Amino acid sequence: LKATARTAVWMSQFLAWYHDHPFEIDQRGLHVFLRFPAKAVDVAYMPEDLVKVPGAILEDTNEVVIARVGWIGHLSKMLVFHWCQAPIELKEAEINVAYDAGDAVEPHGL
C-alpha cells in the first residue's frame, strides 16, 4: 500500500472494522479488504462504503523476509525484515546488529 490520504481512510475503515469484530483474524481481514482473489476467504460484516485502494501481494523470496521461518534470498534484494512473534528480549540483539550494519554502510552509499 502506498501512503496516501485515500489509504489513510481505508486503514481507518479497516481498524474500525477490526475493533468492532475482534473475533476476526487480522490477516484474513486485510486479504479481503484489499480484494485479493480467494475462494474460501471471507469475513463478517464488510463495510458497504469501503474505499478502494490498490494493493499487491508481497514477494517473500527476496524482498520481504519473515524471521524464524528461514530465508534463502539475496541480501541485496531485501526490502523488509520482519521479526514476528518473539519477545523483544529474544530479538533485541539481532535488531541492534541490523541497525549497526546500516550505520556502517551508510557512508558508502549502501
mmCIF file of C-alpha atoms in Angstrom:
data_model
loop_
_atom_site.group_PDB
_atom_site.id
_atom_site.type_symbol
_atom_site.label_atom_id
_atom_site.label_comp_id
_atom_site.label_asym_id
_atom_site.label_seq_id
_atom_site.Cartn_x
_atom_site.Cartn_y
_atom_site.Cartn_z
ATOM 1 C CA LEU A 1 0.000 0.000 0.000
ATOM 2 C CA LYS A 2 1.214 3.470 -0.821
ATOM 3 C CA ALA A 3 0.797 6.158 1.847
ATOM 4 C CA THR A 4 -1.942 8.472 0.562
ATOM 5 C CA ALA A 5 -4.985 10.218 2.011
ATOM 6 C CA ARG A 6 -7.139 7.514 0.435
ATOM 7 C CA THR A 7 -5.056 4.773 2.077
ATOM 8 C CA ALA A 8 -5.389 6.555 5.435
ATOM 9 C CA VAL A 9 -9.190 6.439 5.103
ATOM 10 C CA TRP A 10 -9.013 2.779 4.078
ATOM 11 C CA MET A 11 -6.792 1.916 7.059
ATOM 12 C CA SER A 12 -9.152 3.792 9.375
ATOM 13 C CA GLN A 13 -12.035 1.749 7.992
ATOM 14 C CA PHE A 14 -10.073 -1.467 8.478
ATOM 15 C CA LEU A 15 -9.087 -0.602 12.060
ATOM 16 C CA ALA A 16 -12.661 0.387 12.949
ATOM 17 C CA TRP A 17 -13.954 -2.868 11.452
ATOM 18 C CA TYR A 18 -11.315 -4.941 13.271
ATOM 19 C CA HIS A 19 -12.113 -3.177 16.562
ATOM 20 C CA ASP A 20 -15.810 -3.957 16.116
ATOM 21 C CA HIS A 21 -15.149 -7.574 15.080
ATOM 22 C CA PRO A 22 -12.399 -8.872 17.400
ATOM 23 C CA PHE A 23 -13.287 -12.461 16.540
ATOM 24 C CA GLU A 24 -11.878 -11.959 13.036
ATOM 25 C CA ILE A 25 -8.282 -12.683 12.029
ATOM 26 C CA ASP A 26 -6.370 -9.544 11.026
ATOM 27 C CA GLN A 27 -4.527 -11.087 8.081
ATOM 28 C CA ARG A 28 -7.690 -12.600 6.667
ATOM 29 C CA GLY A 29 -9.366 -9.197 7.034
ATOM 30 C CA LEU A 30 -6.531 -7.453 5.191
ATOM 31 C CA HIS A 31 -6.731 -10.051 2.423
ATOM 32 C CA VAL A 32 -10.449 -9.443 1.942
ATOM 33 C CA PHE A 33 -10.260 -5.650 2.384
ATOM 34 C CA LEU A 34 -7.616 -5.493 -0.355
ATOM 35 C CA ARG A 35 -9.916 -7.601 -2.565
ATOM 36 C CA PHE A 36 -7.287 -10.250 -3.245
ATOM 37 C CA PRO A 37 -8.774 -13.231 -5.058
ATOM 38 C CA ALA A 38 -9.600 -16.210 -2.856
ATOM 39 C CA LYS A 39 -12.246 -18.873 -2.975
ATOM 40 C CA ALA A 40 -12.553 -19.652 0.725
ATOM 41 C CA VAL A 41 -11.520 -16.399 2.433
ATOM 42 C CA ASP A 42 -14.283 -14.158 3.730
ATOM 43 C CA VAL A 43 -15.074 -12.007 6.751
ATOM 44 C CA ALA A 44 -18.194 -10.908 8.593
ATOM 45 C CA TYR A 45 -19.863 -7.555 8.040
ATOM 46 C CA MET A 46 -17.743 -5.890 5.383
ATOM 47 C CA PRO A 47 -18.267 -2.105 5.310
ATOM 48 C CA GLU A 48 -20.543 -1.125 2.442
ATOM 49 C CA ASP A 49 -18.666 2.151 1.851
ATOM 50 C CA LEU A 50 -15.152 0.658 1.849
ATOM 51 C CA VAL A 51 -12.697 2.874 -0.011
ATOM 52 C CA LYS A 52 -10.868 1.036 -2.802
ATOM 53 C CA VAL A 53 -7.074 1.088 -2.732
ATOM 54 C CA PRO A 54 -4.584 -0.718 -4.937
ATOM 55 C CA GLY A 55 -2.568 -3.388 -3.182
ATOM 56 C CA ALA A 56 -0.221 -6.183 -4.131
ATOM 57 C CA ILE A 57 0.931 -9.462 -2.668
ATOM 58 C CA LEU A 58 4.381 -9.262 -1.093
ATOM 59 C CA GLU A 59 7.219 -11.123 -2.743
ATOM 60 C CA ASP A 60 8.640 -13.266 0.050
ATOM 61 C CA THR A 61 11.550 -14.925 -1.707
ATOM 62 C CA ASN A 62 13.815 -11.885 -1.651
ATOM 63 C CA GLU A 63 12.057 -8.637 -0.781
ATOM 64 C CA VAL A 64 10.166 -9.469 2.420
ATOM 65 C CA VAL A 65 11.832 -11.727 4.962
ATOM 66 C CA ILE A 66 9.951 -13.199 7.904
ATOM 67 C CA ALA A 67 12.282 -14.133 10.766
ATOM 68 C CA ARG A 68 12.266 -17.596 12.246
ATOM 69 C CA VAL A 69 10.815 -19.092 9.072
ATOM 70 C CA GLY A 70 14.054 -19.411 7.137
ATOM 71 C CA TRP A 71 15.244 -17.486 4.120
ATOM 72 C CA ILE A 72 17.467 -18.217 1.138
ATOM 73 C CA GLY A 73 17.072 -14.979 -0.840
ATOM 74 C CA HIS A 74 19.625 -12.374 -1.903
ATOM 75 C CA LEU A 75 20.566 -9.751 0.685
ATOM 76 C CA SER A 76 20.851 -7.044 -1.988
ATOM 77 C CA LYS A 77 17.158 -7.513 -2.869
ATOM 78 C CA MET A 78 15.807 -7.466 0.709
ATOM 79 C CA LEU A 79 13.419 -4.587 1.453
ATOM 80 C CA VAL A 80 11.831 -5.642 4.745
ATOM 81 C CA PHE A 81 12.919 -7.920 7.577
ATOM 82 C CA HIS A 82 10.043 -8.761 9.907
ATOM 83 C CA TRP A 83 10.770 -10.114 13.388
ATOM 84 C CA CYS A 84 7.498 -11.788 14.270
ATOM 85 C CA GLN A 85 6.003 -13.152 17.449
ATOM 86 C CA ALA A 86 9.093 -13.110 19.588
ATOM 87 C CA PRO A 87 9.618 -11.254 22.832
ATOM 88 C CA ILE A 88 11.838 -8.188 22.472
ATOM 89 C CA GLU A 89 14.431 -9.863 24.705
ATOM 90 C CA LEU A 90 14.980 -12.533 22.036
ATOM 91 C CA LYS A 91 15.232 -10.204 19.057
ATOM 92 C CA GLU A 92 16.839 -7.088 20.541
ATOM 93 C CA ALA A 93 20.407 -8.248 19.803
ATOM 94 C CA GLU A 94 19.544 -9.043 16.154
ATOM 95 C CA ILE A 95 17.808 -5.691 15.704
ATOM 96 C CA ASN A 96 20.839 -3.865 17.128
ATOM 97 C CA VAL A 97 23.163 -5.746 14.756
ATOM 98 C CA ALA A 98 20.947 -4.743 11.815
ATOM 99 C CA TYR A 99 20.991 -1.070 12.849
ATOM 100 C CA ASP A 100 24.751 -1.167 13.392
ATOM 101 C CA ALA A 101 25.233 -2.698 9.939
ATOM 102 C CA GLY A 102 23.085 0.009 8.382
ATOM 103 C CA ASP A 103 25.080 2.711 10.149
ATOM 104 C CA ALA A 104 28.344 1.106 8.994
ATOM 105 C CA VAL A 105 27.447 1.037 5.296
ATOM 106 C CA GLU A 106 25.692 4.415 5.129
ATOM 107 C CA PRO A 107 28.920 6.397 4.446
ATOM 108 C CA HIS A 108 29.470 4.118 1.417
ATOM 109 C CA GLY A 109 26.071 4.894 -0.106
ATOM 110 C CA LEU A 110 24.688 1.434 0.613
#
